[in-house]
Amino acid sequence: MTHNANIATNQGSMERVKPTSVQCTFQTINIVLILVQHRDDTFLLVQRVDANGWWLPAGRVHEGETLQDAAIRKCREDGGINVNLKGILRLEHTLVANDQARFRVIFYAQPADTTEFPVADVVVKKKWMKLSEIKMSTLRKPEPLEFAEYVVQQGQIYPLSVLAVEGTPPPQQCRIHNSRSCGCNTKFVYSSIQMKMHKYLLDTAHFGPREQSMIMEYFGRVCGAQNTASLEIFTQLMAGFGIPAEYAPDFFRAFDIKKDNEITSQEFILGLAAMDPNTPHGSSSAEMRCRYIFRYYDKNLDGKLDFGEFCHMVGDIHKLKNSAATQEEIHEEAVQLAKVFSSEDKSALYLTEFLTAVGMLKFRGTSSLFRLQKSAVKYDAVRNPPIPTREKDEEPKDMNVEGMTFSANNVTESQKNEAGPDPKYELAMHTVKVRRTGTISDVAVLWESDQGNNLAMTQSSAQLCRENEEAKKLAPHNNTLVIDRSHSVDTFNE
């Protein structure tokens, strides 16, 4: 059956006519918006002359330009910076009329470098704002605040591969995110269940805000300007806990939850919590610890332990028990232990089977694996950060406080000679209160460090403030503590 080939005239005759072609006038306008986030958690906003309020770098896509190219161009024109596009926050297709639609892509980007360029004439000013500042600012529309909050709250950032060119093959399975992506610059987001499990792990290890802050400070001190730790830096970090460099790659693999070959501060804290002696090897914490243990021995990260890797685990259990078992005995024990697992493939042990066997107590000894000798916050590397030392050739600096200058070189040679060698200081065994007048109050007993005898003190400042010479005359051979009063400024030069 043909359509539009014949039409009837009012005389009833059939007349052949030429079909008319239908011209499509539908138009789609492509627009890009870019949320640019700096490392200090500020976001780039701009003000244009043709609009009221702050807005994101945004604009239409030019003829012959891809969406990604347009996004990079707009950041340079509106914000005066180069950016790296990291992902996509949202795709929007809106029918604005019967013959017109608007397609918007909201990109997520970060500054590529510190280079800055002059902005376009239509831009009045630009500013990097924190989330709290955005909330207090006048916005053209609420979208800058909405997308900034979305990113801060760890919302999903989709890979750039969703804007694939027609005819390109589908992306390969991404090991990092366990989803189809493009190797992909996608921001890793923990699920709500994972976040609850992580909090539970930190609680069982007694890692409160103070302990986490101490570890964060140590992590930042070793990593320097970098936000993540490579294997080389991670090796230095673990050396602070007495872990030899030869074992660092195995711990690195275990700590690397995202499997992206870098360790974040959060991954570092969680890994140390799993290794903490306080963390029980039971209930939910046992399952999390077993996942770390499994990654430690899964050298090729294929999700299963071959027999050699399993023998390595059994051997380490014997070492921690100070067992004198030979390699042959360990091999034979591993053969017998492998029989408790329900895998059809007897040459490999999968994670689920490992977790089940440990949970049902069919495989014992894992509680001693993957442990530090003491809590991470008790190691000197974390507890005692190094104090900056003055170079030998560096001259002491003068100190100015509220207009008063204390010179570091105001001690005369005669004063140095009178002072003699540097005195040795001992830890005080008492505390005292000193009035503004310089007298001591509220002292019941002062302990003598050398003799251990008590010196009873009265509340009279006259009795407390005796002259040194008079005291020495009364008891020339007694090392009894002498209380004296002197001006603090004079004391600094004594």
Tab-separated table of C-alpha atoms in Angstrom:
chain	number	residue	atom	x	y	z
A	1	MET	CA	0.000	0.000	0.000
A	2	THR	CA	1.348	3.417	-0.990
A	3	HIS	CA	0.666	6.665	0.810
A	4	ASN	CA	0.294	10.145	-0.652
A	5	ALA	CA	0.539	8.774	-4.231
A	6	ASN	CA	-2.989	9.632	-5.402
A	7	ILE	CA	-5.503	12.291	-4.450
A	8	ALA	CA	-9.167	12.623	-5.424
A	9	THR	CA	-10.420	15.731	-7.240
A	10	ASN	CA	-13.824	17.191	-6.681
A	11	GLN	CA	-14.860	15.820	-10.114
A	12	GLY	CA	-14.297	12.293	-8.790
A	13	SER	CA	-11.470	11.548	-11.217
A	14	MET	CA	-8.187	10.109	-9.991
A	15	GLU	CA	-5.176	12.237	-10.830
A	16	ARG	CA	-1.494	11.318	-10.311
A	17	VAL	CA	0.456	13.928	-8.284
A	18	LYS	CA	4.096	14.224	-7.167
A	19	PRO	CA	4.558	13.542	-3.430
A	20	THR	CA	5.839	16.459	-1.404
A	21	SER	CA	8.951	16.080	0.836
A	22	VAL	CA	8.614	16.995	4.504
A	23	GLN	CA	11.380	19.320	5.784
A	24	CYS	CA	12.355	18.938	9.459
A	25	THR	CA	12.881	22.275	11.197
A	26	PHE	CA	13.504	20.798	14.688
A	27	GLN	CA	16.535	22.380	16.379
A	28	THR	CA	18.631	21.258	19.358
A	29	ILE	CA	20.767	23.803	21.215
A	30	ASN	CA	23.837	22.277	22.930
A	31	ILE	CA	24.997	23.962	26.155
A	32	VAL	CA	27.801	23.117	28.583
A	33	LEU	CA	28.150	24.054	32.272
A	34	ILE	CA	31.296	23.287	34.249
A	35	LEU	CA	31.628	22.866	38.002
A	36	VAL	CA	35.332	23.454	38.703
A	37	GLN	CA	36.569	22.356	42.127
A	38	HIS	CA	39.973	23.349	43.486
A	39	ARG	CA	42.003	21.133	45.830
A	40	ASP	CA	41.133	23.407	48.745
A	41	ASP	CA	37.430	22.550	48.206
A	42	THR	CA	36.547	25.895	46.646
A	43	PHE	CA	34.462	26.242	43.479
A	44	LEU	CA	34.862	28.663	40.581
A	45	LEU	CA	31.935	31.075	40.061
A	46	VAL	CA	31.685	33.995	37.640
A	47	GLN	CA	29.512	37.067	37.138
A	48	ARG	CA	28.536	38.176	33.637
A	49	VAL	CA	27.373	41.582	32.476
A	50	ASP	CA	24.241	40.116	30.899
A	51	ALA	CA	22.963	38.348	34.050
A	52	ASN	CA	22.418	39.075	37.715
A	53	GLY	CA	24.123	36.842	40.276
A	54	TRP	CA	26.949	34.341	40.339
A	55	TRP	CA	26.973	31.482	37.863
A	56	LEU	CA	29.101	28.606	36.619
A	57	PRO	CA	31.332	28.892	33.545
A	58	ALA	CA	28.833	28.035	30.813
A	59	GLY	CA	27.845	28.664	27.222
A	60	ARG	CA	26.688	27.290	23.880
A	61	VAL	CA	28.664	24.838	21.788
A	62	HIS	CA	30.085	26.429	18.645
A	63	GLU	CA	29.793	24.985	15.179
A	64	GLY	CA	32.289	22.169	14.592
A	65	GLU	CA	33.065	21.907	18.338
A	66	THR	CA	32.626	18.896	20.597
A	67	LEU	CA	30.983	19.199	24.003
A	68	GLN	CA	34.310	18.541	25.755
A	69	ASP	CA	36.118	21.165	23.672
A	70	ALA	CA	33.385	23.692	24.440
A	71	ALA	CA	33.692	23.019	28.184
A	72	ILE	CA	37.463	23.571	28.154
A	73	ARG	CA	37.038	26.757	26.085
A	74	LYS	CA	34.410	28.216	28.426
A	75	CYS	CA	36.599	27.652	31.479
A	76	ARG	CA	39.371	29.538	29.744
A	77	GLU	CA	37.103	32.372	28.583
A	78	ASP	CA	34.974	32.788	31.718
A	79	GLY	CA	37.415	31.666	34.409
A	80	GLY	CA	40.800	32.361	32.822
A	81	ILE	CA	42.121	28.869	33.645
A	82	ASN	CA	42.971	25.561	32.017
A	83	VAL	CA	41.042	22.581	33.347
A	84	ASN	CA	41.053	18.810	33.195
A	85	LEU	CA	37.591	17.375	32.702
A	86	LYS	CA	37.142	14.609	35.295
A	87	GLY	CA	33.597	13.442	34.670
A	88	ILE	CA	29.960	14.322	34.114
A	89	LEU	CA	27.483	15.299	36.801
A	90	ARG	CA	24.356	15.299	34.682
A	91	LEU	CA	22.886	15.116	31.148
A	92	GLU	CA	19.711	17.122	30.464
A	93	HIS	CA	17.456	17.139	27.396
A	94	THR	CA	14.552	19.590	27.619
A	95	LEU	CA	11.859	20.221	25.010
A	96	VAL	CA	11.393	24.004	25.121
A	97	ALA	CA	9.042	24.203	22.109
A	98	ASN	CA	7.493	21.936	19.508
A	99	ASP	CA	10.409	22.586	17.198
A	100	GLN	CA	13.208	23.191	19.674
A	101	ALA	CA	15.049	21.361	22.458
A	102	ARG	CA	17.935	22.205	24.745
A	103	PHE	CA	20.639	19.642	25.558
A	104	ARG	CA	22.838	20.532	28.546
A	105	VAL	CA	25.879	18.707	29.895
A	106	ILE	CA	27.160	19.584	33.385
A	107	PHE	CA	30.850	18.657	33.574
A	108	TYR	CA	32.975	18.192	36.686
A	109	ALA	CA	36.526	19.583	36.297
A	110	GLN	CA	39.646	20.506	38.241
A	111	PRO	CA	42.342	23.112	37.448
A	112	ALA	CA	45.035	21.678	35.170
A	113	ASP	CA	47.760	24.092	36.331
A	114	THR	CA	48.294	27.470	37.958
A	115	THR	CA	48.324	29.428	34.685
A	116	GLU	CA	45.770	32.245	34.477
A	117	PHE	CA	44.505	34.128	31.409
A	118	PRO	CA	42.485	37.322	30.922
A	119	VAL	CA	38.757	36.570	31.044
A	120	ALA	CA	36.259	37.495	28.351
A	121	ASP	CA	34.810	41.016	28.232
A	122	VAL	CA	31.349	39.720	29.176
A	123	VAL	CA	32.686	38.499	32.541
A	124	VAL	CA	32.599	41.123	35.274
A	125	LYS	CA	34.537	39.104	37.862
A	126	LYS	CA	35.359	35.580	39.008
A	127	LYS	CA	35.835	34.114	42.471
A	128	TRP	CA	36.744	30.848	44.181
A	129	MET	CA	34.141	30.173	46.871
A	130	LYS	CA	33.708	27.622	49.599
A	131	LEU	CA	30.344	25.948	49.955
A	132	SER	CA	29.419	28.127	52.940
A	133	GLU	CA	30.188	31.254	50.908
A	134	ILE	CA	28.106	30.063	47.958
A	135	LYS	CA	25.140	29.660	50.300
A	136	MET	CA	25.426	33.329	51.318
A	137	SER	CA	25.883	34.663	47.769
A	138	THR	CA	23.320	35.890	45.250
A	139	LEU	CA	23.091	33.268	42.522
A	140	ARG	CA	21.577	33.549	39.078
A	141	LYS	CA	19.909	30.187	39.699
A	142	PRO	CA	20.362	27.681	42.553
A	143	GLU	CA	22.260	25.149	40.393
A	144	PRO	CA	25.815	26.178	41.443
A	145	LEU	CA	24.913	25.516	45.086
A	146	GLU	CA	23.048	22.290	44.276
A	147	PHE	CA	25.901	20.758	42.292
A	148	ALA	CA	28.560	21.949	44.773
A	149	GLU	CA	26.639	20.297	47.628
A	150	TYR	CA	26.235	17.169	45.512
A	151	VAL	CA	29.995	16.872	45.006
A	152	VAL	CA	30.847	17.668	48.639
A	153	GLN	CA	28.428	14.950	49.746
A	154	GLN	CA	30.293	12.415	47.565
A	155	GLY	CA	27.625	12.198	44.870
A	156	GLN	CA	28.256	9.995	41.837
A	157	ILE	CA	30.437	11.532	39.116
A	158	TYR	CA	29.933	9.666	35.864
A	159	PRO	CA	32.759	8.846	33.428
A	160	LEU	CA	33.361	10.934	30.310
A	161	SER	CA	32.747	7.806	28.250
A	162	VAL	CA	28.984	8.349	28.471
A	163	LEU	CA	29.525	10.927	25.703
A	164	ALA	CA	30.969	8.357	23.314
A	165	VAL	CA	31.109	9.053	19.576
A	166	GLU	CA	28.770	6.974	17.449
A	167	GLY	CA	30.429	3.770	16.265
A	168	THR	CA	33.002	3.502	19.045
A	169	PRO	CA	33.110	0.148	20.889
A	170	PRO	CA	31.670	-0.143	24.396
A	171	PRO	CA	34.165	0.504	27.223
A	172	GLN	CA	35.876	-2.431	28.866
A	173	GLN	CA	34.992	-3.567	32.359
A	174	CYS	CA	36.685	-1.259	34.847
A	175	ARG	CA	38.394	-3.146	37.694
A	176	ILE	CA	38.651	-0.027	39.798
A	177	HIS	CA	34.958	0.749	40.042
A	178	ASN	CA	33.543	-2.695	39.235
A	179	SER	CA	31.404	-1.168	36.507
A	180	ARG	CA	31.685	-0.366	32.835
A	181	SER	CA	33.728	2.780	32.494
A	182	CYS	CA	36.682	4.027	30.534
A	183	GLY	CA	39.538	3.751	32.894
A	184	CYS	CA	37.917	6.617	33.786
A	185	ASN	CA	38.632	9.526	36.104
A	186	THR	CA	35.401	8.687	37.935
A	187	LYS	CA	35.331	9.821	41.546
A	188	PHE	CA	35.120	6.739	43.740
A	189	VAL	CA	32.132	6.821	46.079
A	190	TYR	CA	31.618	4.429	48.999
A	191	SER	CA	28.137	3.028	49.497
A	192	SER	CA	26.229	3.824	52.677
A	193	ILE	CA	26.804	0.249	53.887
A	194	GLN	CA	30.560	0.546	53.296
A	195	MET	CA	30.659	3.831	55.176
A	196	LYS	CA	28.888	2.248	58.163
A	197	MET	CA	31.332	-0.664	58.120
A	198	HIS	CA	34.277	1.717	57.977
A	199	LYS	CA	32.944	3.653	60.969
A	200	TYR	CA	32.513	0.397	62.871
A	201	LEU	CA	36.104	-0.573	62.087
A	202	LEU	CA	37.398	2.775	63.353
A	203	ASP	CA	35.321	2.478	66.529
A	204	THR	CA	36.588	-1.013	67.327
A	205	ALA	CA	40.174	0.164	66.843
A	206	HIS	CA	39.448	3.132	69.185
A	207	PHE	CA	40.322	5.591	66.418
A	208	GLY	CA	38.430	8.672	67.525
A	209	PRO	CA	38.821	12.190	66.073
A	210	ARG	CA	42.068	12.758	67.988
A	211	GLU	CA	43.687	9.514	66.802
A	212	GLN	CA	42.561	10.044	63.223
A	213	SER	CA	43.909	13.594	63.314
A	214	MET	CA	47.303	12.336	64.503
A	215	ILE	CA	47.495	9.795	61.677
A	216	MET	CA	46.328	12.393	59.144
A	217	GLU	CA	49.091	14.752	60.289
A	218	TYR	CA	51.671	11.974	59.887
A	219	PHE	CA	50.297	11.078	56.440
A	220	GLY	CA	50.453	14.702	55.282
A	221	ARG	CA	53.948	15.190	56.710
A	222	VAL	CA	55.349	12.259	54.714
A	223	CYS	CA	53.323	12.837	51.530
A	224	GLY	CA	54.117	16.538	51.378
A	225	ALA	CA	52.138	18.397	48.704
A	226	GLN	CA	50.631	15.188	47.341
A	227	ASN	CA	47.168	14.138	48.468
A	228	THR	CA	47.785	10.441	47.913
A	229	ALA	CA	50.637	8.017	48.531
A	230	SER	CA	52.365	6.055	45.796
A	231	LEU	CA	54.110	2.783	46.627
A	232	GLU	CA	57.354	4.658	47.240
A	233	ILE	CA	55.774	7.099	49.694
A	234	PHE	CA	53.695	4.328	51.261
A	235	THR	CA	56.922	2.420	51.944
A	236	GLN	CA	58.196	5.431	53.902
A	237	LEU	CA	54.910	5.661	55.800
A	238	MET	CA	54.991	2.002	56.850
A	239	ALA	CA	58.638	2.277	57.888
A	240	GLY	CA	57.381	4.456	60.737
A	241	PHE	CA	55.601	1.357	62.081
A	242	GLY	CA	58.591	-0.933	61.701
A	243	ILE	CA	57.405	-2.567	58.444
A	244	PRO	CA	60.406	-3.568	56.284
A	245	ALA	CA	60.431	-2.244	52.716
A	246	GLU	CA	60.247	-5.763	51.258
A	247	TYR	CA	56.735	-6.202	52.718
A	248	ALA	CA	55.462	-2.758	51.687
A	249	PRO	CA	54.035	-3.888	48.290
A	250	ASP	CA	51.855	-6.498	50.008
A	251	PHE	CA	50.517	-3.976	52.527
A	252	PHE	CA	50.037	-1.429	49.725
A	253	ARG	CA	47.877	-3.927	47.843
A	254	ALA	CA	45.834	-4.631	50.980
A	255	PHE	CA	45.304	-0.927	51.806
A	256	ASP	CA	44.327	-0.044	48.220
A	257	ILE	CA	40.561	-0.496	48.549
A	258	LYS	CA	39.826	1.309	45.267
A	259	LYS	CA	42.522	-0.647	43.397
A	260	ASP	CA	43.795	2.494	41.663
A	261	ASN	CA	47.472	2.158	42.685
A	262	GLU	CA	47.410	5.033	45.166
A	263	ILE	CA	46.520	5.282	48.836
A	264	THR	CA	44.367	8.105	50.147
A	265	SER	CA	44.507	9.327	53.732
A	266	GLN	CA	41.168	7.624	54.407
A	267	GLU	CA	42.440	4.295	53.063
A	268	PHE	CA	45.576	4.691	55.180
A	269	ILE	CA	43.611	5.254	58.386
A	270	LEU	CA	41.255	2.346	57.664
A	271	GLY	CA	44.167	0.003	56.913
A	272	LEU	CA	45.887	0.893	60.177
A	273	ALA	CA	42.590	0.354	62.011
A	274	ALA	CA	42.387	-3.149	60.509
A	275	MET	CA	45.949	-3.834	61.713
A	276	ASP	CA	45.390	-2.449	65.201
A	277	PRO	CA	45.793	-4.985	68.046
A	278	ASN	CA	42.601	-3.602	69.624
A	279	THR	CA	40.476	-4.550	66.608
A	280	PRO	CA	38.729	-7.840	67.477
A	281	HIS	CA	38.893	-10.725	65.035
A	282	GLY	CA	35.201	-11.444	65.375
A	283	SER	CA	31.834	-10.205	64.153
A	284	SER	CA	31.834	-7.525	61.433
A	285	SER	CA	35.374	-6.360	62.135
A	286	ALA	CA	36.612	-9.910	61.449
A	287	GLU	CA	35.054	-9.870	57.990
A	288	MET	CA	36.697	-6.531	57.168
A	289	ARG	CA	40.046	-7.740	58.482
A	290	CYS	CA	39.751	-10.924	56.406
A	291	ARG	CA	39.231	-8.842	53.274
A	292	TYR	CA	42.486	-7.004	54.016
A	293	ILE	CA	44.254	-10.321	54.669
A	294	PHE	CA	42.936	-11.787	51.424
A	295	ARG	CA	44.204	-8.807	49.374
A	296	TYR	CA	47.555	-9.038	51.148
A	297	TYR	CA	48.129	-12.579	49.832
A	298	ASP	CA	46.315	-12.156	46.484
A	299	LYS	CA	49.418	-10.907	44.686
A	300	ASN	CA	47.874	-10.693	41.212
A	301	LEU	CA	44.516	-9.326	42.433
A	302	ASP	CA	42.523	-11.896	40.495
A	303	GLY	CA	40.048	-12.427	43.346
A	304	LYS	CA	41.371	-15.847	44.313
A	305	LEU	CA	44.359	-17.394	46.076
A	306	ASP	CA	46.261	-20.058	44.200
A	307	PHE	CA	47.828	-22.875	46.194
A	308	GLY	CA	51.197	-21.098	46.432
A	309	GLU	CA	49.596	-17.953	47.880
A	310	PHE	CA	47.586	-20.064	50.321
A	311	CYS	CA	50.765	-21.881	51.430
A	312	HIS	CA	52.335	-18.476	52.052
A	313	MET	CA	49.445	-17.607	54.388
A	314	VAL	CA	49.725	-20.909	56.281
A	315	GLY	CA	53.489	-20.427	56.606
A	316	ASP	CA	53.053	-16.924	58.062
A	317	ILE	CA	50.629	-18.285	60.653
A	318	HIS	CA	53.301	-20.784	61.745
A	319	LYS	CA	55.947	-18.025	61.936
A	320	LEU	CA	53.757	-15.906	64.180
A	321	LYS	CA	53.293	-18.925	66.461
A	322	ASN	CA	57.098	-19.419	66.539
A	323	SER	CA	56.546	-22.856	65.090
A	324	ALA	CA	59.487	-24.922	63.899
A	325	ALA	CA	57.496	-26.512	61.059
A	326	THR	CA	59.435	-27.311	57.897
A	327	GLN	CA	58.372	-26.307	54.399
A	328	GLU	CA	57.251	-29.879	53.725
A	329	GLU	CA	55.074	-29.891	56.840
A	330	ILE	CA	53.558	-26.518	55.929
A	331	HIS	CA	52.825	-27.784	52.415
A	332	GLU	CA	51.141	-30.905	53.739
A	333	GLU	CA	49.066	-28.867	56.210
A	334	ALA	CA	47.972	-26.521	53.410
A	335	VAL	CA	46.834	-29.551	51.392
A	336	GLN	CA	44.714	-30.775	54.296
A	337	LEU	CA	43.300	-27.286	55.035
A	338	ALA	CA	42.306	-26.823	51.394
A	339	LYS	CA	39.850	-29.667	51.805
A	340	VAL	CA	37.666	-27.631	54.180
A	341	PHE	CA	36.770	-25.198	51.401
A	342	SER	CA	33.828	-25.956	49.141
A	343	SER	CA	35.367	-24.722	45.902
A	344	GLU	CA	34.863	-26.902	42.855
A	345	ASP	CA	38.173	-25.568	41.614
A	346	LYS	CA	40.522	-27.183	44.148
A	347	SER	CA	43.480	-25.251	42.754
A	348	ALA	CA	42.140	-21.856	43.944
A	349	LEU	CA	40.513	-20.323	47.025
A	350	TYR	CA	37.946	-17.583	46.407
A	351	LEU	CA	37.162	-14.710	48.755
A	352	THR	CA	33.638	-15.876	49.626
A	353	GLU	CA	34.923	-19.343	50.551
A	354	PHE	CA	37.700	-17.832	52.632
A	355	LEU	CA	35.266	-15.611	54.547
A	356	THR	CA	32.899	-18.526	55.137
A	357	ALA	CA	35.620	-20.874	56.396
A	358	VAL	CA	37.024	-18.285	58.814
A	359	GLY	CA	33.548	-17.313	60.012
A	360	MET	CA	32.637	-20.977	60.696
A	361	LEU	CA	35.991	-21.518	62.480
A	362	LYS	CA	37.027	-24.151	59.937
A	363	PHE	CA	40.230	-22.234	59.262
A	364	ARG	CA	42.006	-20.871	62.334
A	365	GLY	CA	45.040	-18.708	62.939
A	366	THR	CA	44.085	-15.677	60.843
A	367	SER	CA	43.570	-13.502	63.938
A	368	SER	CA	47.348	-13.120	64.262
A	369	LEU	CA	47.833	-12.053	60.641
A	370	PHE	CA	47.961	-8.442	59.473
A	371	ARG	CA	48.699	-6.920	62.867
A	372	LEU	CA	50.862	-4.143	64.253
A	373	GLN	CA	52.714	-4.791	67.506
A	374	LYS	CA	50.899	-1.847	69.107
A	375	SER	CA	48.340	0.771	68.164
A	376	ALA	CA	49.434	3.032	65.330
A	377	VAL	CA	49.072	6.170	67.458
A	378	LYS	CA	51.605	4.805	69.981
A	379	TYR	CA	54.485	4.751	67.500
A	380	ASP	CA	56.971	7.594	67.753
A	381	ALA	CA	56.512	8.480	64.078
A	382	VAL	CA	52.905	9.443	64.841
A	383	ARG	CA	53.209	10.611	68.458
A	384	ASN	CA	56.388	12.667	68.206
A	385	PRO	CA	56.664	14.691	64.987
A	386	PRO	CA	60.228	15.885	64.340
A	387	ILE	CA	61.079	19.322	65.750
A	388	PRO	CA	62.678	21.658	63.181
A	389	THR	CA	66.354	22.143	64.004
A	390	ARG	CA	68.400	25.252	63.345
A	391	GLU	CA	71.237	24.936	60.886
A	392	LYS	CA	74.720	25.262	62.384
A	393	ASP	CA	75.543	28.373	60.376
A	394	GLU	CA	72.163	29.999	61.001
A	395	GLU	CA	72.307	32.992	63.322
A	396	PRO	CA	69.726	33.239	66.128
A	397	LYS	CA	66.921	35.647	65.346
A	398	ASP	CA	65.700	38.544	67.465
A	399	MET	CA	62.163	38.341	68.842
A	400	ASN	CA	59.785	41.294	68.820
A	401	VAL	CA	56.721	41.207	71.058
A	402	GLU	CA	54.384	44.205	71.171
A	403	GLY	CA	57.159	46.661	70.398
A	404	MET	CA	59.685	45.114	72.829
A	405	THR	CA	62.729	43.636	71.120
A	406	PHE	CA	64.577	40.763	72.812
A	407	SER	CA	67.917	40.342	71.096
A	408	ALA	CA	69.280	36.814	70.852
A	409	ASN	CA	72.822	38.222	71.051
A	410	ASN	CA	72.419	40.560	74.057
A	411	VAL	CA	74.384	38.332	76.462
A	412	THR	CA	77.853	39.745	77.120
A	413	GLU	CA	81.007	37.650	77.288
A	414	SER	CA	81.315	38.332	81.029
A	415	GLN	CA	77.808	37.014	81.585
A	416	LYS	CA	78.651	33.885	79.597
A	417	ASN	CA	81.788	33.309	81.690
A	418	GLU	CA	79.875	33.794	84.934
A	419	ALA	CA	77.185	31.403	83.840
A	420	GLY	CA	79.687	28.602	83.293
A	421	PRO	CA	78.745	25.455	81.447
A	422	ASP	CA	75.133	24.824	80.379
A	423	PRO	CA	73.163	23.535	83.387
A	424	LYS	CA	71.377	20.202	83.359
A	425	TYR	CA	67.639	20.391	83.923
A	426	GLU	CA	65.477	17.846	85.728
A	427	LEU	CA	61.765	17.227	85.552
A	428	ALA	CA	59.901	19.142	88.268
A	429	MET	CA	58.078	16.993	90.833
A	430	HIS	CA	55.672	19.702	91.947
A	431	THR	CA	53.388	22.472	90.762
A	432	VAL	CA	53.030	25.941	92.246
A	433	LYS	CA	50.925	29.053	91.835
A	434	VAL	CA	52.643	32.414	91.492
A	435	ARG	CA	50.930	35.719	92.263
A	436	ARG	CA	51.479	38.778	90.093
A	437	THR	CA	53.721	40.164	92.821
A	438	GLY	CA	56.075	37.223	92.319
A	439	THR	CA	55.248	35.380	95.546
A	440	ILE	CA	54.290	31.720	95.656
A	441	SER	CA	50.924	30.707	97.058
A	442	ASP	CA	48.956	27.516	97.732
A	443	VAL	CA	52.025	25.339	98.237
A	444	ALA	CA	51.746	22.569	100.792
A	445	VAL	CA	54.778	20.438	100.073
A	446	LEU	CA	57.762	20.725	97.742
A	447	TRP	CA	59.702	17.577	96.992
A	448	GLU	CA	63.455	17.531	96.905
A	449	SER	CA	64.624	15.603	93.859
A	450	ASP	CA	67.982	14.538	95.365
A	451	GLN	CA	67.148	13.621	98.968
A	452	GLY	CA	63.451	12.840	98.815
A	453	ASN	CA	62.774	14.800	102.052
A	454	ASN	CA	59.759	16.991	102.432
A	455	LEU	CA	60.174	20.686	102.975
A	456	ALA	CA	57.131	22.093	104.715
A	457	MET	CA	56.212	25.525	103.478
A	458	THR	CA	54.070	28.188	105.100
A	459	GLN	CA	51.812	30.622	103.325
A	460	SER	CA	53.935	33.604	104.370
A	461	SER	CA	55.705	35.153	101.426
A	462	ALA	CA	58.327	36.566	103.801
A	463	GLN	CA	59.324	33.070	104.859
A	464	LEU	CA	59.168	31.751	101.313
A	465	CYS	CA	61.389	34.459	99.856
A	466	ARG	CA	64.711	33.980	101.594
A	467	GLU	CA	67.996	35.260	100.330
A	468	ASN	CA	70.291	32.706	98.757
A	469	GLU	CA	73.367	33.801	100.638
A	470	GLU	CA	71.662	33.642	104.031
A	471	ALA	CA	70.372	30.162	103.295
A	472	LYS	CA	73.807	28.955	102.336
A	473	LYS	CA	75.294	30.314	105.570
A	474	LEU	CA	72.687	28.515	107.665
A	475	ALA	CA	73.178	25.195	105.864
A	476	PRO	CA	76.336	25.214	103.747
A	477	HIS	CA	76.320	21.429	103.236
A	478	ASN	CA	72.605	21.015	102.765
A	479	ASN	CA	71.120	20.800	99.286
A	480	THR	CA	67.717	21.886	100.563
A	481	LEU	CA	65.652	23.681	97.909
A	482	VAL	CA	65.859	27.481	98.254
A	483	ILE	CA	62.890	29.616	97.206
A	484	ASP	CA	63.767	33.011	95.789
A	485	ARG	CA	62.036	35.711	93.810
A	486	SER	CA	63.426	37.534	90.806
A	487	HIS	CA	62.072	39.508	87.892
A	488	SER	CA	61.304	37.296	84.901
A	489	VAL	CA	63.249	39.492	82.472
A	490	ASP	CA	66.375	39.084	84.592
A	491	THR	CA	65.816	35.341	84.799
A	492	PHE	CA	66.089	34.931	81.029
A	493	ASN	CA	69.631	36.337	81.122
A	494	GLU	CA	70.875	34.332	84.109
